[in-house]
PDB file of C-alpha atoms in Angstrom:
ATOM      1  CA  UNK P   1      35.910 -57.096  73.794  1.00 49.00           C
ATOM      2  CA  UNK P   2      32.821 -59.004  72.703  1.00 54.00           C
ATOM      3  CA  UNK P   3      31.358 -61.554  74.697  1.00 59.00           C
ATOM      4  CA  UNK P   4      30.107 -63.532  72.255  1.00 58.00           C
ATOM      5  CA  UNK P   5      33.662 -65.071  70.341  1.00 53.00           C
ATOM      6  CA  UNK P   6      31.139 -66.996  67.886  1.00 50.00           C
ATOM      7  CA  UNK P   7      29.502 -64.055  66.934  1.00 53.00           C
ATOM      8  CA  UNK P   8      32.752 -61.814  66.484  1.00 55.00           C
ATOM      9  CA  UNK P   9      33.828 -65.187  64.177  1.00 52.00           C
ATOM     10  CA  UNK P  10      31.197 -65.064  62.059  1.00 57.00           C
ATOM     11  CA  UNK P  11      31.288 -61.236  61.384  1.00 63.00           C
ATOM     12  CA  UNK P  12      34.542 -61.652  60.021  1.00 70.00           C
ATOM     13  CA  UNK P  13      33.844 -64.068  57.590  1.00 83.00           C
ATOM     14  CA  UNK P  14      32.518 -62.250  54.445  1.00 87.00           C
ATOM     15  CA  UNK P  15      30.631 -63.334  51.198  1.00 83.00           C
ATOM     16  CA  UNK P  16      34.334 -64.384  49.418  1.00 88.00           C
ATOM     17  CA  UNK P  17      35.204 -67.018  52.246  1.00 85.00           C
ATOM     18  CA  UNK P  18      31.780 -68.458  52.230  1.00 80.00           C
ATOM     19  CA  UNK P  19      31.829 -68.794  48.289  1.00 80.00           C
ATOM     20  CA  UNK P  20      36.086 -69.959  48.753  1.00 87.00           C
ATOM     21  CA  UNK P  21      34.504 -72.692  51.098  1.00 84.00           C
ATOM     22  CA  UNK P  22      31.755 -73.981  48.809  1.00 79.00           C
ATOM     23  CA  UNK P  23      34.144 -74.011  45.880  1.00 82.00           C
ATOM     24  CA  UNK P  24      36.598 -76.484  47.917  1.00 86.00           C
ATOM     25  CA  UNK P  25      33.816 -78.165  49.647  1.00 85.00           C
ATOM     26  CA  UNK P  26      31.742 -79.951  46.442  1.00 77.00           C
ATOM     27  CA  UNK P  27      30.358 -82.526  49.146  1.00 77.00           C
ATOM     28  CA  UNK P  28      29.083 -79.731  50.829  1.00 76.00           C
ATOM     29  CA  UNK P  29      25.516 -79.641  49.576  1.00 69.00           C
ATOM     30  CA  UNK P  30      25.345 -83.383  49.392  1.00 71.00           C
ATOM     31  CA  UNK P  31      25.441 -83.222  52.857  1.00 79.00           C
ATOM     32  CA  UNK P  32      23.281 -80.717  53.216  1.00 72.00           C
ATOM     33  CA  UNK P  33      20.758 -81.421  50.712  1.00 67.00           C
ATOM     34  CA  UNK P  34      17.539 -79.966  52.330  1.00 69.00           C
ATOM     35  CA  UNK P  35      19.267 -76.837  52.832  1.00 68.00           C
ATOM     36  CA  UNK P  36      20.272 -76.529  49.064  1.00 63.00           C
ATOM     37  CA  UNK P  37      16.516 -77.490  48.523  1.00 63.00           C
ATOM     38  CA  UNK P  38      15.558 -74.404  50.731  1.00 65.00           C
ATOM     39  CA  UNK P  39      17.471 -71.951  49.158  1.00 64.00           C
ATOM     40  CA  UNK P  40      15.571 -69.317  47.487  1.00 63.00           C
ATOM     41  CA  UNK P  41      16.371 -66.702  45.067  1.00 60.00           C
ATOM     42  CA  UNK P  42      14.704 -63.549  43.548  1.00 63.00           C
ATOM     43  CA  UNK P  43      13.631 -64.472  39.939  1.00 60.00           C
ATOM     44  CA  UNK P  44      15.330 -62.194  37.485  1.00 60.00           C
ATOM     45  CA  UNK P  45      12.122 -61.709  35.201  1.00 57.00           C
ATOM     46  CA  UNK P  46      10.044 -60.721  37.952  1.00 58.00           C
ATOM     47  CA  UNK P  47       9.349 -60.382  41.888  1.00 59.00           C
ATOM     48  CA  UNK P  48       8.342 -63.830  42.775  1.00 61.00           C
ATOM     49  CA  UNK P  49      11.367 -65.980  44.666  1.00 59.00           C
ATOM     50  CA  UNK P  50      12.864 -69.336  42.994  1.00 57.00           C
ATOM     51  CA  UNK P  51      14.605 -72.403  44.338  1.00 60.00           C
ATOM     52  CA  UNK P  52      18.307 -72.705  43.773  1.00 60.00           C
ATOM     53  CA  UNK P  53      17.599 -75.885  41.708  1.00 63.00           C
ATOM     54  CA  UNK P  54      15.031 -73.854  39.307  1.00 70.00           C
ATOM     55  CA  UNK P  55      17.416 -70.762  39.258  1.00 64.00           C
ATOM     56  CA  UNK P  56      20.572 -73.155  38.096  1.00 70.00           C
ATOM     57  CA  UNK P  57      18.180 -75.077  35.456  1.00 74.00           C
ATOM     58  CA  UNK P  58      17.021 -71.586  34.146  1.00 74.00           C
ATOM     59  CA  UNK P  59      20.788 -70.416  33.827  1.00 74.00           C
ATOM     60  CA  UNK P  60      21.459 -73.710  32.025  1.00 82.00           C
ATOM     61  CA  UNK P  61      18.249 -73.195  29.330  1.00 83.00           C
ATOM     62  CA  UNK P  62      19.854 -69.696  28.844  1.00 81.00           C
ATOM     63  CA  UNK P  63      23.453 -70.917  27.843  1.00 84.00           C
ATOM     64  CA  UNK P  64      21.838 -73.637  26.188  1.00 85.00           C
ATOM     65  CA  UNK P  65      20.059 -71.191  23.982  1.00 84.00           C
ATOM     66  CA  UNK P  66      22.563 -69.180  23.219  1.00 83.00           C
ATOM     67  CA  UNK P  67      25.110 -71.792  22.157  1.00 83.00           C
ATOM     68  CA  UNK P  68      22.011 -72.767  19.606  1.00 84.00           C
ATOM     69  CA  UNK P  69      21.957 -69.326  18.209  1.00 83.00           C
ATOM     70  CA  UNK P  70      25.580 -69.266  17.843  1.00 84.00           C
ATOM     71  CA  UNK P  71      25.444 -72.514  16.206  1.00 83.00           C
ATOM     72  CA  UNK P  72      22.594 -70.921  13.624  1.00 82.00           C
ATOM     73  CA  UNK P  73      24.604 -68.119  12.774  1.00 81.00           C
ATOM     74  CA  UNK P  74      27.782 -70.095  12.257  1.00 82.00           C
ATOM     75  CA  UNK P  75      25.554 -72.893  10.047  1.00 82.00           C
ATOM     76  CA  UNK P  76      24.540 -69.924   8.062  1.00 78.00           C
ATOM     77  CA  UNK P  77      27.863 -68.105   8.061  1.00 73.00           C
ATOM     78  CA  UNK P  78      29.128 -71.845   6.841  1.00 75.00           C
ATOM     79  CA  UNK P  79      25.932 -71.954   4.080  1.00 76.00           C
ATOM     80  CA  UNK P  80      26.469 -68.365   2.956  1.00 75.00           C
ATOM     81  CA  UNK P  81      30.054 -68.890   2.392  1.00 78.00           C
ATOM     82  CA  UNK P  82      29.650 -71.951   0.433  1.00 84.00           C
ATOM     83  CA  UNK P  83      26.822 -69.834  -1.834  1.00 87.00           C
ATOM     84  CA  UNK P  84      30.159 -67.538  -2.312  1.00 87.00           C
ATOM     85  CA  UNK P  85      32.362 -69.818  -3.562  1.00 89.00           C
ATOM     86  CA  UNK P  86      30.177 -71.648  -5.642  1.00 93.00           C
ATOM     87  CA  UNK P  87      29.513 -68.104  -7.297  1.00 93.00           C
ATOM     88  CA  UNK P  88      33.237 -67.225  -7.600  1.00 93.00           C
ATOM     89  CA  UNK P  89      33.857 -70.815  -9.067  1.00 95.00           C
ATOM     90  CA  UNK P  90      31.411 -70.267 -11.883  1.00 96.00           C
ATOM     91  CA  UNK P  91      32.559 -66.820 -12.655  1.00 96.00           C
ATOM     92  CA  UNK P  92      36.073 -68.185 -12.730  1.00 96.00           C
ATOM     93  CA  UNK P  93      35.198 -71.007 -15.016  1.00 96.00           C
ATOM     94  CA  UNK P  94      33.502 -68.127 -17.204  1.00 96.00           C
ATOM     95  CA  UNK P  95      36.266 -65.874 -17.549  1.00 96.00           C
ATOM     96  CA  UNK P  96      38.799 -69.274 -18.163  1.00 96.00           C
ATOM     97  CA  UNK P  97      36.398 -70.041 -21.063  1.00 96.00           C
ATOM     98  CA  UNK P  98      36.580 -66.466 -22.299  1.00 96.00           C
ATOM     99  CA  UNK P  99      40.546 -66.112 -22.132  1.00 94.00           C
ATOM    100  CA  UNK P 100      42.156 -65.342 -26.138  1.00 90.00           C
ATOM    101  CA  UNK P 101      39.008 -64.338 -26.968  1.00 91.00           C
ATOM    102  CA  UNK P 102      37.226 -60.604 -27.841  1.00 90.00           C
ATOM    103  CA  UNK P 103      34.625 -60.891 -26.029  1.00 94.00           C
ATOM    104  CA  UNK P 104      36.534 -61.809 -22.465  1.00 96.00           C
ATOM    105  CA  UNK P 105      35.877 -58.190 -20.813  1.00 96.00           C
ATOM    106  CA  UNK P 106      32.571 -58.485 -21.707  1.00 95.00           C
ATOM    107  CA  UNK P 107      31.668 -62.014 -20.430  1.00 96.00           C
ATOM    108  CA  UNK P 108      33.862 -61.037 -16.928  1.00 97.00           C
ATOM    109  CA  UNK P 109      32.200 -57.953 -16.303  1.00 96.00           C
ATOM    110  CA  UNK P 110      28.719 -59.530 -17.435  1.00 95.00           C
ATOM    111  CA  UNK P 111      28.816 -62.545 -15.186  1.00 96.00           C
ATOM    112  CA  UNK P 112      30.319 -60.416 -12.420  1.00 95.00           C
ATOM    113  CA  UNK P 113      27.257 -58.783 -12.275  1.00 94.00           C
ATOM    114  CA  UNK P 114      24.965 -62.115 -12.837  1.00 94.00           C
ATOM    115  CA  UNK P 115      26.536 -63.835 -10.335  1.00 94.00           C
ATOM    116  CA  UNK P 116      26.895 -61.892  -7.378  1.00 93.00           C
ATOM    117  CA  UNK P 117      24.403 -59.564  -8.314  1.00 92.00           C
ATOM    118  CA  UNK P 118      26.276 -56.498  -8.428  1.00 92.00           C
ATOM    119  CA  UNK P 119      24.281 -53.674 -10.077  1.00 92.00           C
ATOM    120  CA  UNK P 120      27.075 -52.209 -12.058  1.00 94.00           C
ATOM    121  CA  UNK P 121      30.743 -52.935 -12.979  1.00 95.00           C
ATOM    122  CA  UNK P 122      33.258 -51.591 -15.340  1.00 95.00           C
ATOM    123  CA  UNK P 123      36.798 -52.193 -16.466  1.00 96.00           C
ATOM    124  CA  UNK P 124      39.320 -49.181 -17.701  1.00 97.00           C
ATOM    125  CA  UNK P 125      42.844 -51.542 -19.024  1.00 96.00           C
ATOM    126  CA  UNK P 126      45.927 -49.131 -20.576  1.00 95.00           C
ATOM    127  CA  UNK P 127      48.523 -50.646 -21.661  1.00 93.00           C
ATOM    128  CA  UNK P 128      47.243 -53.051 -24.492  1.00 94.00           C
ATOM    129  CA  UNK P 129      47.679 -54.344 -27.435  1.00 94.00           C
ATOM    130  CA  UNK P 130      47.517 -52.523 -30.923  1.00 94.00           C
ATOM    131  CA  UNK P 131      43.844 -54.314 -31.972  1.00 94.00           C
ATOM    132  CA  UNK P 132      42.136 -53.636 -28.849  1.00 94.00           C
ATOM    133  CA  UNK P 133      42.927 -50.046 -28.250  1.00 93.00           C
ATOM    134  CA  UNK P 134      39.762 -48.832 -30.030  1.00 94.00           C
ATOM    135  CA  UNK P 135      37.912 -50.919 -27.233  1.00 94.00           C
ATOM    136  CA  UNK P 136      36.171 -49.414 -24.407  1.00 94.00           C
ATOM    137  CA  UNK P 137      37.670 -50.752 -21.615  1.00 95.00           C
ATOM    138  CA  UNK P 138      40.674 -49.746 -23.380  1.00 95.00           C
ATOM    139  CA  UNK P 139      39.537 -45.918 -23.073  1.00 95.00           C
ATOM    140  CA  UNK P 140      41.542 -43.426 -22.289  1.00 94.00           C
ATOM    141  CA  UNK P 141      42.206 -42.718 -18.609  1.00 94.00           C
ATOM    142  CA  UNK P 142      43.892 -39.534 -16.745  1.00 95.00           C
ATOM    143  CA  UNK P 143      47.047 -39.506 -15.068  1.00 95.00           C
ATOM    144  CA  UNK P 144      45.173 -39.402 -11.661  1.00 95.00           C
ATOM    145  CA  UNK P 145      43.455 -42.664 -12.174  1.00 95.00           C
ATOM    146  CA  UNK P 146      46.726 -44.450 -12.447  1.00 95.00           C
ATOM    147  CA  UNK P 147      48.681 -43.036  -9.943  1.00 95.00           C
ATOM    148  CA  UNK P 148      45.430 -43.760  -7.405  1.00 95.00           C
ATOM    149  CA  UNK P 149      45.354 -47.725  -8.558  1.00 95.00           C
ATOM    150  CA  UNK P 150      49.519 -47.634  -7.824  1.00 94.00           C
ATOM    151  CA  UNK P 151      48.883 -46.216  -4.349  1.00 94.00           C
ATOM    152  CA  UNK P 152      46.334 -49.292  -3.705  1.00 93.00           C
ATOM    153  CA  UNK P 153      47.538 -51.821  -1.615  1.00 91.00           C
ATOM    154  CA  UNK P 154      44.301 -53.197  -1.308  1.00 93.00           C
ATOM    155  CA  UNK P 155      40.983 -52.765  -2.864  1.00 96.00           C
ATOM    156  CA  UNK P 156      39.133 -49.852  -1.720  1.00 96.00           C
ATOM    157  CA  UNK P 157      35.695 -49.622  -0.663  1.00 96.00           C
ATOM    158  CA  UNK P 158      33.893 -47.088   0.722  1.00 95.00           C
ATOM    159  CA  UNK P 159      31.192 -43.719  -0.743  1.00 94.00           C
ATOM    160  CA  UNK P 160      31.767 -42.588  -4.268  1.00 93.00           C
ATOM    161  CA  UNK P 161      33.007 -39.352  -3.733  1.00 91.00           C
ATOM    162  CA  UNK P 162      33.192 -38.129  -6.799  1.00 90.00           C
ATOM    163  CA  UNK P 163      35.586 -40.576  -8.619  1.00 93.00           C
ATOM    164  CA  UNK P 164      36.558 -40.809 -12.142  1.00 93.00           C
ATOM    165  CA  UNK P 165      36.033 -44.491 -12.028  1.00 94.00           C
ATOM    166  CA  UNK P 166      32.453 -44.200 -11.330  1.00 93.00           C
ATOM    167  CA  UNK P 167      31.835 -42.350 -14.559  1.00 91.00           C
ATOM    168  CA  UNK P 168      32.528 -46.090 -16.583  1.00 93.00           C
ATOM    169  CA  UNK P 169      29.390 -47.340 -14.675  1.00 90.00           C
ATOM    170  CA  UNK P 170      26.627 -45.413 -16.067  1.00 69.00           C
ATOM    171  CA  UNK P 171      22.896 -45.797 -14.071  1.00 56.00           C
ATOM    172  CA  UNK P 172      22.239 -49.188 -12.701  1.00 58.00           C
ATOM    173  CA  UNK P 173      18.904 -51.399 -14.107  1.00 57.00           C
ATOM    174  CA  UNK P 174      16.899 -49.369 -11.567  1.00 57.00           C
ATOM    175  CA  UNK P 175      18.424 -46.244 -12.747  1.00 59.00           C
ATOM    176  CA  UNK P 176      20.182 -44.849 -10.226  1.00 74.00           C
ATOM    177  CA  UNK P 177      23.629 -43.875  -9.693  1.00 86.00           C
ATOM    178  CA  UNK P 178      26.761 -45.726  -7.692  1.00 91.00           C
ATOM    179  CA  UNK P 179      26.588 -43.784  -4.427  1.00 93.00           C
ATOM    180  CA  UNK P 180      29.263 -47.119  -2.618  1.00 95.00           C
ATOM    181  CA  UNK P 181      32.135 -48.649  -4.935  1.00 96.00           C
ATOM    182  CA  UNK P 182      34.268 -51.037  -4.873  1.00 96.00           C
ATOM    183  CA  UNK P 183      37.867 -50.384  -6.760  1.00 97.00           C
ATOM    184  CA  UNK P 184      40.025 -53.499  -7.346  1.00 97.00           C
ATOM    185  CA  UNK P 185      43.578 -52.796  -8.910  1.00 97.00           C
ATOM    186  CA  UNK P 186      44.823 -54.963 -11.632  1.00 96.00           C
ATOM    187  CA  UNK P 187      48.138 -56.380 -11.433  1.00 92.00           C
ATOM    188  CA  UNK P 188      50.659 -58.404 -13.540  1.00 85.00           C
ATOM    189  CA  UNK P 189      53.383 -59.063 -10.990  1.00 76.00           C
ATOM    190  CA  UNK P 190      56.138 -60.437 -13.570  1.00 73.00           C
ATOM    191  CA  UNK P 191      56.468 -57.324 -15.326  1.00 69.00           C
ATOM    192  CA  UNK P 192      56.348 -53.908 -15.421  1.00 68.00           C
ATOM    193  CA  UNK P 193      57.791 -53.845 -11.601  1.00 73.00           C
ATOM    194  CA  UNK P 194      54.163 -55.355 -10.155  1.00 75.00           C
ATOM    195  CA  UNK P 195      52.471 -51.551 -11.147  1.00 88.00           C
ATOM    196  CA  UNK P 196      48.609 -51.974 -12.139  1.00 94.00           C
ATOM    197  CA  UNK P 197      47.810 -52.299 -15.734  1.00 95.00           C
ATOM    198  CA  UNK P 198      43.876 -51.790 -15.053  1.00 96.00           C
ATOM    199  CA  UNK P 199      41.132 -51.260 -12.714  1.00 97.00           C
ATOM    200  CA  UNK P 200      38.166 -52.699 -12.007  1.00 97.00           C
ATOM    201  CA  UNK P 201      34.844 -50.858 -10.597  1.00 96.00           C
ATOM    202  CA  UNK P 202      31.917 -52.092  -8.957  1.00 96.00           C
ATOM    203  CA  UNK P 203      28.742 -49.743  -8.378  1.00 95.00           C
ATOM    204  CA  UNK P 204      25.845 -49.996  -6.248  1.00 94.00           C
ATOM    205  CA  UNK P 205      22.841 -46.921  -5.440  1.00 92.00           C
ATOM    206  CA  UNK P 206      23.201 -48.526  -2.007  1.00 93.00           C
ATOM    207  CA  UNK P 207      25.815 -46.613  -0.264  1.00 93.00           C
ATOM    208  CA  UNK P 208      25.911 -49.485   2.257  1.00 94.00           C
ATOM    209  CA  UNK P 209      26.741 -52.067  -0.344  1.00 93.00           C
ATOM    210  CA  UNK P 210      30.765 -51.366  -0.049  1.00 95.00           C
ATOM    211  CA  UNK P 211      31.675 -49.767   3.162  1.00 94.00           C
ATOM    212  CA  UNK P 212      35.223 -49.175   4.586  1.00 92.00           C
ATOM    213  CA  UNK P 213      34.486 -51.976   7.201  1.00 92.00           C
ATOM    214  CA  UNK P 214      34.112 -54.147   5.152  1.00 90.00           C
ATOM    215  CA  UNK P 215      36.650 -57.239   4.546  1.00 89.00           C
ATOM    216  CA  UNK P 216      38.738 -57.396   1.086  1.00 91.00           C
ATOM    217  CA  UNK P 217      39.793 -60.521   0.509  1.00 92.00           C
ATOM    218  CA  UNK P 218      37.179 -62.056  -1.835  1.00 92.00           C
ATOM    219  CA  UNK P 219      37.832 -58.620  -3.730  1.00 95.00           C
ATOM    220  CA  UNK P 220      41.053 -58.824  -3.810  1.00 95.00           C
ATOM    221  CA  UNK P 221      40.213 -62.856  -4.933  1.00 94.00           C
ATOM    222  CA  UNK P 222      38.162 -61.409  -7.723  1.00 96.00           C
ATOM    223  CA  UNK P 223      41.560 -59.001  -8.955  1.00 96.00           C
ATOM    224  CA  UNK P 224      43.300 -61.696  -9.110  1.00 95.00           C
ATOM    225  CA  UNK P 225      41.582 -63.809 -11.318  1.00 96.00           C
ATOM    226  CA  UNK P 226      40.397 -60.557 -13.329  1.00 97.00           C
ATOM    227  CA  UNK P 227      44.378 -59.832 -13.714  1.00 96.00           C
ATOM    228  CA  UNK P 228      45.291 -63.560 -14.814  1.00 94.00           C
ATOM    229  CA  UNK P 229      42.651 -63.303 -17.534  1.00 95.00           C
ATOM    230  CA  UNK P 230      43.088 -59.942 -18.871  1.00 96.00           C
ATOM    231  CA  UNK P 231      47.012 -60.047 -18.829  1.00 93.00           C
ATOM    232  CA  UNK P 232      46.787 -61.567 -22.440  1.00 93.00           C
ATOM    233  CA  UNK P 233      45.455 -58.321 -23.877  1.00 94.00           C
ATOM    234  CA  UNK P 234      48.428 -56.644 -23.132  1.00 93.00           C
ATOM    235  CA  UNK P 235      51.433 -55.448 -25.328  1.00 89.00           C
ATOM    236  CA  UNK P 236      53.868 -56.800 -22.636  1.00 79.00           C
ATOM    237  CA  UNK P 237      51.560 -59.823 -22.456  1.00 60.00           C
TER     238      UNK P 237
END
């Protein structure tokens, strides 16, 4: 056995008593003040020691700094998606104004592309009435096209690999070609048992402009006020 009982005590207290005991002991440093004071630690920027004091107030600047930058980025999260809806609420008023009138696809796809700058966009409707058949969004689409907007439960976005879709776009105002697309299904839900009755496409050259990460609900926003306004050039309309 040891002869030294204090020494055998303290070599069986270990680094979680000693922090257990200054967690249930707050007075303990206020009691001790000139030890807390003496306390130094290794500075985690370089090889020069630190008071306790200086360590805890450098800790504190840190968390301080990052609540600011979380605080940025949510202010501009909170700024960019005010920017979005004012966008969406001008296109919307657009397209309202445009209802019962010729020109409607036009002025949707048109400010569609003015207001949230997408570089290309086009429209394929079947289905429609008798005097807008020789339209082109009214063109002629294959079998395939249809049965792909059915199976949509969502829009898609992701690369254009090769779909028949991105043939309605043409080149952009740069010239180039949709390499990312975004493909929004069309829907009437009161008739024809909810199928599609169109699609929209948007186009970009940058193939990281619609990505299958990428959240769907202002798209699917966008469909939705696309299908309310076109519904009235339909025969079942």
């Amino acid at each position: 056995m040891s002869s030294n009982p204090a020494a055998d005590a303290v070599q069986g207290i270990t680094e979680t008593d000693i922090a257990n005991y200054l967690a249930a002991t707050p007075g303990f440093f206020e009691r001790h003040s000139a030890l807390l004071a003496s306390v130094q630690l290794q500075h985690p920027h370089g090889a020069r020691a630190v008071s306790l004091q200086e360590r805890q107030a450098e800790m504190l600047r840190d968390k301080i700094k990052g609540l600011e930058l979380r605080l940025i980025e949510m202010i501009r999260n909170g700024q960019d998606n005010v920017a979005i809806a004012d966008r969406l609420h001008r296109w919307t008023l657009a397209v309202m104004r445009a209802v019962g009138t010729p020109e409607l696809p036009l002025v949707l796809l048109a400010e569609l592309r003015h207001q949230f700058m997408i570089p290309q966009a086009g429209l394929r409707l079947w289905g429609v009435k008798p005097e807008h058949e020789a339209s082109e969004f009214a063109a002629s689409v294959s079998a395939d096209v249809k049965s792909f907007a059915s199976s949509l439960s969502q829009p898609y976005c992701g690369v254009n690999s090769g779909f028949e879709a991105a043939r309605w776009l043409g080149l952009s105002e740069s010239g180039g070609t949709a390499t990312s697309l975004a493909l929004i299904p069309l829907h009437q839900p009161s008739a024809n048992q909810d199928k599609p009755f169109g699609l929209l496409v948007l186009g970009s050259p940058d193939p990281t402009r619609y990505t299958a990460e990428m959240g769907t609900d202002f798209l699917t926003r966008v469909g939705e006020i696309a299908s309310a306004g076109l519904a009235g050039l339909l025969a079942t309309a």
